[in-house]
PDB file of C-alpha atoms in Angstrom:
ATOM      1  CA  LYS A   1       1.156 -17.821  -9.861  1.00 43.00           C
ATOM      2  CA  LYS A   2      -1.183 -15.913 -12.139  1.00 45.00           C
ATOM      3  CA  LYS A   3      -4.165 -16.950 -10.001  1.00 47.00           C
ATOM      4  CA  LYS A   4      -2.466 -15.612  -6.996  1.00 48.00           C
ATOM      5  CA  GLU A   5      -1.621 -12.213  -8.680  1.00 48.00           C
ATOM      6  CA  ARG A   6      -5.307 -11.943  -9.486  1.00 47.00           C
ATOM      7  CA  SER A   7      -6.579 -12.310  -6.108  1.00 52.00           C
ATOM      8  CA  LEU A   8      -3.746  -9.981  -4.733  1.00 50.00           C
ATOM      9  CA  LEU A   9      -4.832  -7.178  -7.078  1.00 53.00           C
ATOM     10  CA  GLU A  10      -8.668  -7.486  -7.142  1.00 61.00           C
ATOM     11  CA  LYS A  11     -10.207  -4.629  -9.104  1.00 69.00           C
ATOM     12  CA  GLY A  12     -11.120  -1.725  -6.949  1.00 82.00           C
ATOM     13  CA  ALA A  13      -9.274  -2.937  -3.856  1.00 91.00           C
ATOM     14  CA  THR A  14      -7.957  -0.377  -1.490  1.00 93.00           C
ATOM     15  CA  ILE A  15      -5.743  -0.021   1.536  1.00 94.00           C
ATOM     16  CA  THR A  16      -6.746   2.594   3.787  1.00 95.00           C
ATOM     17  CA  TYR A  17      -3.845   5.369   4.963  1.00 96.00           C
ATOM     18  CA  ARG A  18      -3.948   7.216   8.047  1.00 97.00           C
ATOM     19  CA  CYS A  19      -2.084  10.575   8.369  1.00 97.00           C
ATOM     20  CA  LEU A  20       0.010  10.589  11.470  1.00 96.00           C
ATOM     21  CA  GLN A  21      -0.500  14.360  12.134  1.00 97.00           C
ATOM     22  CA  CYS A  22      -4.211  15.051  11.503  1.00 97.00           C
ATOM     23  CA  ASN A  23      -5.785  10.988  11.491  1.00 96.00           C
ATOM     24  CA  VAL A  24      -7.586  11.800   8.347  1.00 97.00           C
ATOM     25  CA  GLU A  25      -7.847   8.642   6.037  1.00 96.00           C
ATOM     26  CA  GLU A  26      -7.645   7.998   2.444  1.00 96.00           C
ATOM     27  CA  GLU A  27      -8.086   5.162   0.391  1.00 95.00           C
ATOM     28  CA  ILE A  28      -5.559   4.335  -1.744  1.00 94.00           C
ATOM     29  CA  PRO A  29      -6.002   1.898  -4.695  1.00 94.00           C
ATOM     30  CA  GLU A  30      -4.240  -1.458  -3.902  1.00 91.00           C
ATOM     31  CA  GLU A  31      -2.455  -1.280  -7.406  1.00 91.00           C
ATOM     32  CA  VAL A  32      -0.828   2.089  -6.546  1.00 91.00           C
ATOM     33  CA  VAL A  33       0.484   1.044  -3.464  1.00 90.00           C
ATOM     34  CA  GLN A  34       1.738  -1.897  -4.681  1.00 87.00           C
ATOM     35  CA  TYR A  35       3.331  -0.183  -7.973  1.00 89.00           C
ATOM     36  CA  PHE A  36       5.220   2.209  -5.183  1.00 88.00           C
ATOM     37  CA  ASP A  37       6.364  -1.058  -3.068  1.00 84.00           C
ATOM     38  CA  LEU A  38       7.918  -2.385  -6.384  1.00 84.00           C
ATOM     39  CA  VAL A  39       9.810   0.765  -7.512  1.00 86.00           C
ATOM     40  CA  ASP A  40      11.084   1.587  -4.240  1.00 79.00           C
ATOM     41  CA  PRO A  41      14.672   0.699  -3.734  1.00 73.00           C
ATOM     42  CA  GLY A  42      14.486   0.902  -0.004  1.00 77.00           C
ATOM     43  CA  ASP A  43      13.472  -1.653   2.821  1.00 79.00           C
ATOM     44  CA  PRO A  44      10.782  -4.067   1.517  1.00 74.00           C
ATOM     45  CA  THR A  45       9.358  -4.691   4.897  1.00 80.00           C
ATOM     46  CA  MET A  46       8.510  -1.178   5.117  1.00 85.00           C
ATOM     47  CA  PRO A  47       5.338   0.038   3.317  1.00 87.00           C
ATOM     48  CA  PRO A  48       5.064   3.057   0.684  1.00 90.00           C
ATOM     49  CA  ARG A  49       4.475   5.985   2.352  1.00 89.00           C
ATOM     50  CA  PHE A  50       2.089   8.871   0.948  1.00 93.00           C
ATOM     51  CA  ALA A  51       1.777  12.810   1.994  1.00 95.00           C
ATOM     52  CA  CYS A  52      -1.598  14.060   3.492  1.00 96.00           C
ATOM     53  CA  GLU A  53      -3.463  16.221   0.933  1.00 94.00           C
ATOM     54  CA  LYS A  54      -4.797  17.714   3.726  1.00 94.00           C
ATOM     55  CA  CYS A  55      -2.083  18.850   5.947  1.00 97.00           C
ATOM     56  CA  GLY A  56       1.189  17.397   4.258  1.00 96.00           C
ATOM     57  CA  GLY A  57       1.765  14.959   7.124  1.00 97.00           C
ATOM     58  CA  GLU A  58       2.934  11.644   6.435  1.00 96.00           C
ATOM     59  CA  MET A  59       0.443   8.669   5.859  1.00 96.00           C
ATOM     60  CA  HIS A  60       0.723   5.117   6.861  1.00 94.00           C
ATOM     61  CA  PRO A  61      -1.480   2.098   6.047  1.00 94.00           C
ATOM     62  CA  LYS A  62      -3.850   1.513   8.985  1.00 92.00           C
ATOM     63  CA  GLU A  63      -3.605  -2.174   9.370  1.00 89.00           C
ATOM     64  CA  PRO A  64      -0.270  -3.798   9.807  1.00 83.00           C
ATOM     65  CA  TRP A  65       1.544  -4.009   6.615  1.00 75.00           C
ATOM     66  CA  GLN A  66       2.001  -6.960   4.926  1.00 70.00           C
ATOM     67  CA  ASN A  67       4.278  -7.090   1.678  1.00 64.00           C
ATOM     68  CA  SER A  68       1.708  -9.035  -0.860  1.00 56.00           C
ATOM     69  CA  LEU A  69       4.332  -8.861  -3.599  1.00 52.00           C
ATOM     70  CA  GLU A  70       6.697 -11.247  -1.792  1.00 49.00           C
ATOM     71  CA  ASP A  71       3.980 -14.221  -2.396  1.00 47.00           C
ATOM     72  CA  ILE A  72       3.894 -13.423  -6.341  1.00 44.00           C
ATOM     73  CA  PHE A  73       7.677 -13.598  -6.801  1.00 42.00           C
TER      74      PHE A  73
END
């Protein structure tokens, strides 16, 4: 399992998020996204959401969401 965990949290890996209002894109470190997914008591099939720094809109992952933490546990 540790080998799988290392590959999931490669150093410097990011996930591209896009604002639903202004379409700005932001690279968020994968470890930050996974942390929020782990501590969020909500639906594990839904990605963590962030607020856009430019307009305050809701940001979602640009690519289809896959909760990679399920592979670790």
